Short mmCIF file of C-alpha atoms and ligand atoms in Angstrom, two decimals:
data_model
loop_
_atom_site.label_atom_id
_atom_site.label_comp_id
_atom_site.label_asym_id
_atom_site.label_seq_id
_atom_site.Cartn_x
_atom_site.Cartn_y
_atom_site.Cartn_z
CA UNK A 5 13.87 15.16 -9.26
CA UNK A 6 16.81 17.23 -8.14
CA UNK A 7 19.32 15.33 -6.00
CA UNK A 8 19.27 18.17 -3.46
CA UNK A 9 15.55 17.72 -2.88
CA UNK A 10 14.22 16.09 0.28
CA UNK A 11 11.31 13.76 -0.20
CA UNK A 12 9.19 13.29 2.93
CA UNK A 13 7.85 9.76 3.36
CA UNK A 14 5.10 9.40 5.93
CA UNK A 15 4.73 5.82 7.11
CA UNK A 16 8.21 5.10 5.79
CA UNK A 17 8.80 2.42 8.44
CA UNK A 18 5.94 0.36 7.03
CA UNK A 19 5.76 -2.24 4.32
CA UNK A 20 5.34 -0.24 1.10
CA UNK A 21 6.96 2.88 2.60
CA UNK A 22 10.21 1.11 3.45
CA UNK A 23 10.53 -0.39 -0.02
CA UNK A 24 9.87 3.01 -1.58
CA UNK A 25 12.45 4.59 0.72
CA UNK A 26 15.02 2.10 -0.52
CA UNK A 27 14.24 2.74 -4.19
CA UNK A 28 14.39 6.53 -3.74
CA UNK A 29 17.65 6.32 -1.82
CA UNK A 30 19.18 4.07 -4.45
CA UNK A 31 18.38 6.76 -6.99
CA UNK A 32 20.43 9.18 -4.89
CA UNK A 33 17.46 11.11 -3.48
CA UNK A 34 17.36 12.38 0.11
CA UNK A 35 14.51 10.98 2.13
CA UNK A 36 13.03 12.10 5.43
CA UNK A 37 10.94 9.40 7.07
CA UNK A 38 8.27 10.05 9.64
CA UNK A 39 6.42 7.23 11.31
CA UNK A 40 4.64 6.85 14.64
CA UNK A 41 5.81 3.19 14.86
CA UNK A 42 2.33 1.98 15.77
CA UNK A 43 2.61 -0.55 12.95
CA UNK A 44 5.95 0.48 11.43
CA UNK A 45 9.32 -1.01 12.36
CA UNK A 46 12.38 1.17 13.02
CA UNK A 47 14.51 -1.69 11.63
CA UNK A 48 12.94 -1.01 8.23
CA UNK A 49 14.30 2.54 8.07
CA UNK A 50 17.69 1.74 6.63
CA UNK A 51 17.92 4.77 4.36
CA UNK A 52 17.39 8.50 4.82
CA UNK A 53 16.69 10.38 8.04
CA UNK A 54 14.14 8.98 10.48
CA UNK A 55 12.00 11.14 12.77
CA UNK A 56 9.49 9.43 15.03
CA UNK A 57 6.20 11.26 15.40
CA UNK A 58 2.50 11.27 14.71
CA UNK A 59 0.50 13.10 12.08
CA UNK A 60 -2.16 13.75 14.71
CA UNK A 61 0.16 16.50 15.96
CA UNK A 62 0.35 19.47 13.55
CA UNK A 63 3.20 21.00 15.56
CA UNK A 64 5.27 17.88 15.08
CA UNK A 65 4.63 18.03 11.33
CA UNK A 66 5.52 21.74 11.33
CA UNK A 67 8.78 21.02 13.10
CA UNK A 68 9.77 18.57 10.36
CA UNK A 69 8.91 21.00 7.56
CA UNK A 70 10.76 23.77 9.41
CA UNK A 71 13.90 21.63 9.76
CA UNK A 72 14.13 20.34 6.19
CA UNK A 73 13.37 21.81 2.84
CA UNK A 74 10.76 19.37 1.58
CA UNK A 75 10.16 19.16 -2.16
CA UNK A 76 7.36 16.59 -2.19
CA UNK A 77 5.53 14.19 0.10
CA UNK A 78 4.76 10.51 -0.35
CA UNK A 79 1.99 9.77 2.08
CA UNK A 80 1.70 6.15 3.21
CA UNK A 81 0.88 6.62 6.89
CA UNK A 82 -2.52 5.03 7.48
CA UNK A 83 -4.28 2.11 9.10
CA UNK A 84 -5.03 -0.56 6.54
CA UNK A 85 -6.86 -3.48 8.13
CA UNK A 86 -10.11 -3.88 6.23
CA UNK A 87 -11.74 -6.10 8.87
CA UNK A 88 -10.74 -3.87 11.76
CA UNK A 89 -12.06 -0.81 9.96
CA UNK A 90 -15.54 -2.34 10.00
CA UNK A 91 -15.44 -2.74 13.80
CA UNK A 92 -13.46 0.40 14.64
CA UNK A 93 -14.35 3.01 12.03
CA UNK A 94 -13.41 5.95 14.25
CA UNK A 95 -9.82 4.75 14.33
CA UNK A 96 -9.76 4.78 10.52
CA UNK A 97 -11.47 8.11 9.92
CA UNK A 98 -9.37 9.89 12.49
CA UNK A 99 -6.00 8.42 11.49
CA UNK A 100 -6.52 8.19 7.75
CA UNK A 101 -8.61 11.30 7.15
CA UNK A 102 -8.09 13.83 9.94
CA UNK A 103 -4.35 13.23 10.15
CA UNK A 104 -4.06 13.65 6.40
CA UNK A 105 -5.81 17.01 6.75
CA UNK A 106 -3.13 17.97 9.28
CA UNK A 107 -0.40 17.01 6.83
CA UNK A 108 -2.03 18.93 3.99
CA UNK A 109 -2.47 21.98 6.20
CA UNK A 110 1.24 22.05 7.00
CA UNK A 111 2.16 21.41 3.36
CA UNK A 112 0.15 24.52 2.48
CA UNK A 113 1.79 26.55 5.22
CA UNK A 114 5.21 25.66 3.85
CA UNK A 115 4.26 25.95 0.17
CA UNK A 116 4.82 22.25 -0.60
CA UNK A 117 2.49 21.37 -3.44
CA UNK A 118 3.24 17.80 -4.56
CA UNK A 119 1.88 14.70 -2.87
CA UNK A 120 1.79 11.07 -3.89
CA UNK A 121 -1.00 9.37 -1.96
CA UNK A 122 -1.43 5.66 -1.18
CA UNK A 123 -4.93 4.97 -2.26
CA UNK A 124 -6.45 1.58 -2.79
CA UNK A 125 -8.64 -0.61 -4.94
CA UNK A 126 -10.86 -0.81 -1.84
CA UNK A 127 -12.23 2.60 -2.93
CA UNK A 128 -14.11 0.86 -5.76
CA UNK A 129 -16.26 -1.46 -3.67
CA UNK A 130 -17.98 -4.27 -5.51
CA UNK A 131 -16.71 -4.35 -9.09
CA UNK A 132 -19.31 -3.85 -11.81
CA UNK A 133 -16.76 -4.85 -14.47
CA UNK A 134 -13.35 -6.50 -14.36
CA UNK A 135 -10.55 -5.53 -14.80
CA UNK A 136 -11.36 -2.34 -12.93
CA UNK A 137 -10.34 0.87 -14.67
CA UNK A 138 -9.92 4.23 -12.95
CA UNK A 139 -13.31 5.51 -14.16
CA UNK A 140 -15.12 2.65 -12.40
CA UNK A 141 -17.62 4.02 -9.82
CA UNK A 142 -16.17 4.36 -6.34
CA UNK A 143 -18.56 2.89 -3.79
CA UNK A 144 -16.38 1.42 -1.05
CA UNK A 145 -17.96 -1.20 1.19
CA UNK A 146 -15.76 -0.79 4.26
CA UNK A 147 -14.57 2.19 6.32
CA UNK A 148 -10.96 1.64 5.25
CA UNK A 149 -11.89 2.12 1.58
CA UNK A 150 -14.18 5.02 2.48
CA UNK A 151 -11.42 6.77 4.41
CA UNK A 152 -9.09 6.51 1.42
CA UNK A 153 -11.79 7.75 -0.97
CA UNK A 154 -12.45 10.72 1.30
CA UNK A 155 -8.79 11.68 1.08
CA UNK A 156 -8.83 11.34 -2.71
CA UNK A 157 -11.77 13.75 -2.75
CA UNK A 158 -10.03 16.16 -0.38
CA UNK A 159 -6.97 16.14 -2.65
CA UNK A 160 -9.14 16.97 -5.64
CA UNK A 161 -10.74 19.90 -3.84
CA UNK A 162 -7.39 21.16 -2.52
CA UNK A 163 -6.02 20.92 -6.00
CA UNK A 164 -8.83 23.08 -7.36
CA UNK A 165 -8.69 25.58 -4.53
CA UNK A 166 -5.02 25.70 -3.55
CA UNK A 167 -3.11 24.35 -6.53
CA UNK A 168 -1.96 21.20 -4.73
CA UNK A 169 -0.85 18.54 -7.22
CA UNK A 170 -1.52 14.94 -6.29
CA UNK A 171 -0.96 11.47 -7.60
CA UNK A 172 -3.47 9.08 -6.06
CA UNK A 173 -2.21 5.56 -6.61
CA UNK A 174 -4.82 2.87 -6.14
CA UNK A 175 -2.96 -0.25 -5.16
CA UNK A 176 -4.31 -3.70 -5.62
CA UNK A 177 -2.79 -6.32 -3.26
CA UNK A 178 0.79 -5.50 -2.35
CA UNK A 179 2.87 -8.64 -1.95
CA UNK A 180 6.46 -9.86 -2.03
CA UNK A 181 9.60 -8.47 -0.44
CA UNK A 182 12.76 -6.64 -1.32
CA UNK A 183 14.75 -9.11 -3.48
CA UNK A 184 17.90 -8.28 -1.46
CA UNK A 185 16.07 -9.20 1.74
CA UNK A 186 16.61 -5.77 3.32
CA UNK A 187 12.94 -5.19 4.09
CA UNK A 188 9.75 -7.19 3.77
CA UNK A 189 6.16 -7.68 4.86
CA UNK A 190 5.77 -7.66 8.63
CA UNK A 191 2.47 -6.72 10.20
CA UNK A 192 1.50 -7.10 13.82
CA UNK A 193 -1.05 -8.49 14.06
CA UNK A 194 -0.62 -10.31 10.76
CA UNK A 195 -3.87 -10.58 8.82
CA UNK A 196 -2.61 -10.83 5.24
CA UNK A 197 -2.95 -14.02 3.31
CA UNK A 198 0.58 -14.65 2.02
CA UNK A 199 2.50 -14.06 5.28
CA UNK A 200 -0.07 -16.14 7.16
CA UNK A 201 0.36 -18.99 4.70
CA UNK A 202 4.12 -18.82 5.29
CA UNK A 203 3.55 -19.00 9.03
CA UNK A 204 1.76 -22.28 8.42
CA UNK A 205 4.64 -23.47 6.21
CA UNK A 206 7.07 -22.61 9.00
CA UNK A 207 5.01 -24.40 11.63
CA UNK A 208 4.15 -21.19 13.49
CA UNK A 209 0.44 -21.66 12.77
CA UNK A 210 -1.51 -24.84 12.40
CA UNK A 211 -3.63 -23.85 9.43
CA UNK A 212 -4.78 -21.02 7.24
CA UNK A 213 -8.39 -19.92 7.46
CA UNK A 214 -10.03 -19.49 4.07
CA UNK A 215 -12.46 -16.62 4.30
CA UNK A 216 -15.35 -17.82 2.19
CA UNK A 217 -15.61 -20.69 -0.28
CA UNK A 218 -19.03 -19.82 -1.67
CA UNK A 219 -18.27 -16.70 -3.64
CA UNK A 220 -19.34 -16.45 -7.26
CA UNK A 221 -15.84 -17.25 -8.52
CA UNK A 222 -14.54 -20.40 -10.30
CA UNK A 223 -13.32 -22.10 -7.09
CA UNK A 224 -15.59 -20.18 -4.70
CA UNK A 225 -12.77 -18.23 -3.01
CA UNK A 226 -11.98 -14.52 -3.35
CA UNK A 227 -9.87 -13.33 -6.26
CA UNK A 228 -7.23 -10.62 -5.87
CA UNK A 229 -4.61 -8.97 -8.07
CA UNK A 230 -1.20 -9.27 -6.39
CA UNK A 231 1.50 -6.74 -7.25
CA UNK A 232 5.11 -6.80 -6.08
CA UNK A 233 5.94 -4.17 -3.48
CA UNK A 234 9.10 -3.09 -5.34
CA UNK A 235 7.00 -2.51 -8.45
CA UNK A 236 4.72 -0.35 -6.33
CA UNK A 237 7.75 1.51 -5.00
CA UNK A 238 8.96 2.21 -8.54
CA UNK A 239 5.56 3.62 -9.48
CA UNK A 240 5.79 6.17 -6.66
CA UNK A 241 9.05 7.50 -8.00
CA UNK A 242 7.64 7.68 -11.52
CA UNK A 243 4.59 9.48 -10.11
CA UNK A 244 6.80 12.07 -8.42
CA UNK A 245 8.58 12.65 -11.72
CA UNK A 246 5.21 12.96 -13.43
CA UNK A 247 3.96 15.62 -11.01
CA UNK A 248 7.18 17.56 -11.51
CA UNK A 249 7.16 17.22 -15.29
CA UNK A 250 3.47 17.57 -16.13
CA UNK A 251 2.26 19.63 -13.17
CA UNK A 252 -1.13 17.95 -13.34
CA UNK A 253 -2.90 15.48 -11.09
CA UNK A 254 -2.72 11.77 -11.67
CA UNK A 255 -5.03 8.98 -10.59
CA UNK A 256 -4.07 5.46 -11.49
CA UNK A 257 -4.39 1.84 -10.56
CA UNK A 258 -1.33 -0.23 -9.74
CA UNK A 259 -1.78 -3.94 -10.23
CA UNK A 260 -0.72 -6.79 -12.49
CA UNK A 261 -4.11 -7.28 -14.09
CA UNK A 262 -4.15 -10.99 -13.19
CA UNK A 263 -6.51 -12.42 -10.61
CA UNK A 264 -5.60 -15.28 -8.27
CA UNK A 265 -8.03 -16.96 -5.93
CA UNK A 266 -7.20 -17.63 -2.29
CA UNK A 267 -6.89 -21.34 -3.12
CA UNK A 268 -4.55 -20.58 -6.04
CA UNK A 269 -2.36 -18.43 -3.78
CA UNK A 270 -2.16 -21.29 -1.30
CA UNK A 271 -1.29 -23.79 -4.07
CA UNK A 272 1.51 -21.58 -5.41
CA UNK A 273 2.80 -21.03 -1.86
CA UNK A 274 2.86 -24.81 -1.39
CA UNK A 275 5.01 -25.15 -4.53
CA UNK A 276 7.38 -22.36 -3.50
CA UNK A 277 7.76 -23.47 0.12
CA UNK A 278 7.58 -27.18 -0.69
CA UNK A 279 5.32 -27.55 2.35
CA UNK A 280 1.75 -28.77 2.68
CA UNK A 281 -0.51 -25.97 3.91
CA UNK A 282 -3.44 -27.04 6.08
CA UNK A 283 -6.59 -25.02 5.44
CA UNK A 284 -9.94 -24.56 7.12
CA UNK A 285 -13.01 -22.88 5.65
CA UNK A 286 -14.27 -20.30 8.12
CA UNK A 287 -16.75 -18.28 6.08
CA UNK A 288 -16.52 -14.78 4.59
CA UNK A 289 -14.73 -11.88 6.27
CA UNK A 290 -16.86 -8.75 6.52
CA UNK A 291 -16.07 -6.07 3.97
CA UNK A 292 -14.39 -8.37 1.41
CA UNK A 293 -15.48 -8.00 -2.23
CA UNK A 294 -15.36 -11.33 -4.13
CA UNK A 295 -13.14 -10.09 -6.99
CA UNK A 296 -10.68 -7.22 -7.21
CA UNK A 297 -8.58 -7.19 -10.37
CA UNK A 298 -7.36 -3.95 -11.87
CA UNK A 299 -6.24 -2.59 -15.18
CA UNK A 300 -2.97 -0.69 -14.81
CA UNK A 301 -2.86 0.35 -18.48
CA UNK A 302 -3.09 4.01 -17.49
CA UNK A 303 -0.03 3.82 -15.22
CA UNK A 304 1.87 1.96 -17.92
CA UNK A 305 0.94 4.58 -20.52
CA UNK A 306 1.44 7.77 -18.51
CA UNK A 307 4.33 6.69 -16.30
CA UNK A 308 6.02 4.13 -18.57
CA UNK A 309 5.65 1.84 -15.57
CA UNK A 310 6.30 -1.82 -16.25
CA UNK A 311 6.03 -4.24 -13.33
CA UNK A 312 9.13 -6.43 -13.06
CA UNK A 313 7.31 -9.28 -11.33
CA UNK A 314 4.53 -10.48 -13.60
CA UNK A 315 3.94 -13.92 -12.09
CA UNK A 316 2.59 -14.60 -8.64
CA UNK A 317 5.15 -17.37 -8.24
CA UNK A 318 8.01 -14.88 -8.68
CA UNK A 319 6.34 -12.53 -6.20
CA UNK A 320 5.82 -15.28 -3.63
CA UNK A 321 9.43 -16.45 -4.02
CA UNK A 322 10.78 -13.04 -2.92
CA UNK A 323 8.33 -13.01 -0.02
CA UNK A 324 9.31 -16.53 1.06
CA UNK A 325 13.02 -15.69 0.90
CA UNK A 326 12.42 -12.82 3.34
CA UNK A 327 9.90 -14.60 5.52
CA UNK A 328 11.97 -17.76 5.94
CA UNK A 329 15.25 -15.92 6.66
CA UNK A 330 17.06 -16.92 9.81
N1 LIG B 29 -7.76 -14.21 3.27
C1 LIG B 29 -8.07 -15.47 3.74
N2 LIG B 29 -7.56 -15.88 4.93
C2 LIG B 29 -6.74 -15.11 5.68
C3 LIG B 29 -6.39 -13.83 5.20
C4 LIG B 29 -6.93 -13.40 3.99
O1 LIG B 29 -8.82 -16.21 3.10
O2 LIG B 29 -6.33 -15.53 6.77
C5 LIG B 29 -8.29 -13.75 1.98
C6 LIG B 29 -9.08 -12.46 2.06
O3 LIG B 29 -10.44 -12.73 2.30
C7 LIG B 29 -8.84 -11.86 0.67
C8 LIG B 29 -7.46 -12.39 0.29
O4 LIG B 29 -7.19 -13.49 1.15
O5 LIG B 29 -9.76 -12.38 -0.26
C9 LIG B 29 -6.38 -11.35 0.50
O6 LIG B 29 -6.52 -10.82 1.80
P1 LIG B 29 -5.45 -9.91 2.49
O7 LIG B 29 -5.88 -9.69 3.89
O8 LIG B 29 -4.10 -10.49 2.25
O9 LIG B 29 -5.49 -8.56 1.65
P2 LIG B 29 -6.73 -7.56 1.38
O10 LIG B 29 -7.41 -8.11 0.15
O11 LIG B 29 -7.59 -7.53 2.58
O12 LIG B 29 -6.06 -6.26 1.10
#
């Protein structure tokens, strides 16, 4: 990347977006952040130039592209609550799919042809084999995963027809926080396991609900592959370099390749926080596959990506440091 280039980050006031903004800025790159602040936090935009606005408005997007020379886009802006997507699919298809079409339309108008897209392991659906590789069938079981798969397919078609180059990065479970404590995981409402467990540790919640203890897994609870958010951020920068260098599309998983059950996560959080975490079994959450563990060998091979945080304990420690700050 050229240091004069502007990288547009949509959703840059959110969790993964703000960490990526920091990493890009530390590399000396100019970032332009757009976010509608529905779920993002202006406090998280500590680097680059922030413009508040919504991707549902093509004229707003045009005004940003007209004001800055944009080299490439990293597109995080999306709704990402699996449970909510089941009950409110329209919200997901319109924000995640239609608004992405708006962004792509304006990119075409301005001749911007590189996009790194936040995709997800939720595009795979129920795993037929673990760890999941990128050629695993994509049969998402919730509207969130479907909306992300639709965008992947749109990107493929736009690539064939218009020469757009995309890197679709399928994240497993993002976790942890900036080790310097400058940004972290903050969702409102909070639905994610690790921050909710911390709320219990801090006395802000009485107990953590365990969503299902009867799954076909060793301890009956769901297994996920947790990856540190700064490692995810690094992969976005490597993906931008890849698009520039190779000029071909890239689809890859980003995970650690290790699965942890909900109960294991809670146990590790108890060790890190040195607090007893009360739990209650409340039955499965709709749309949750029992196991999601990914192989990130492709990302390691093609991007020379090496996650810095291999253990869940190390990941949870950074998250706790941020979450328990005064
Ligand atoms: N989970 C849970 N209780 C909660 C929140 C989450 O048991 O209060 C489980 C959830 O079913 C999943 C795992 O924890 O198996 C991680 O969920 P999270 O919402 O953090 O991320 P997701 O997997 O939905 O991206």
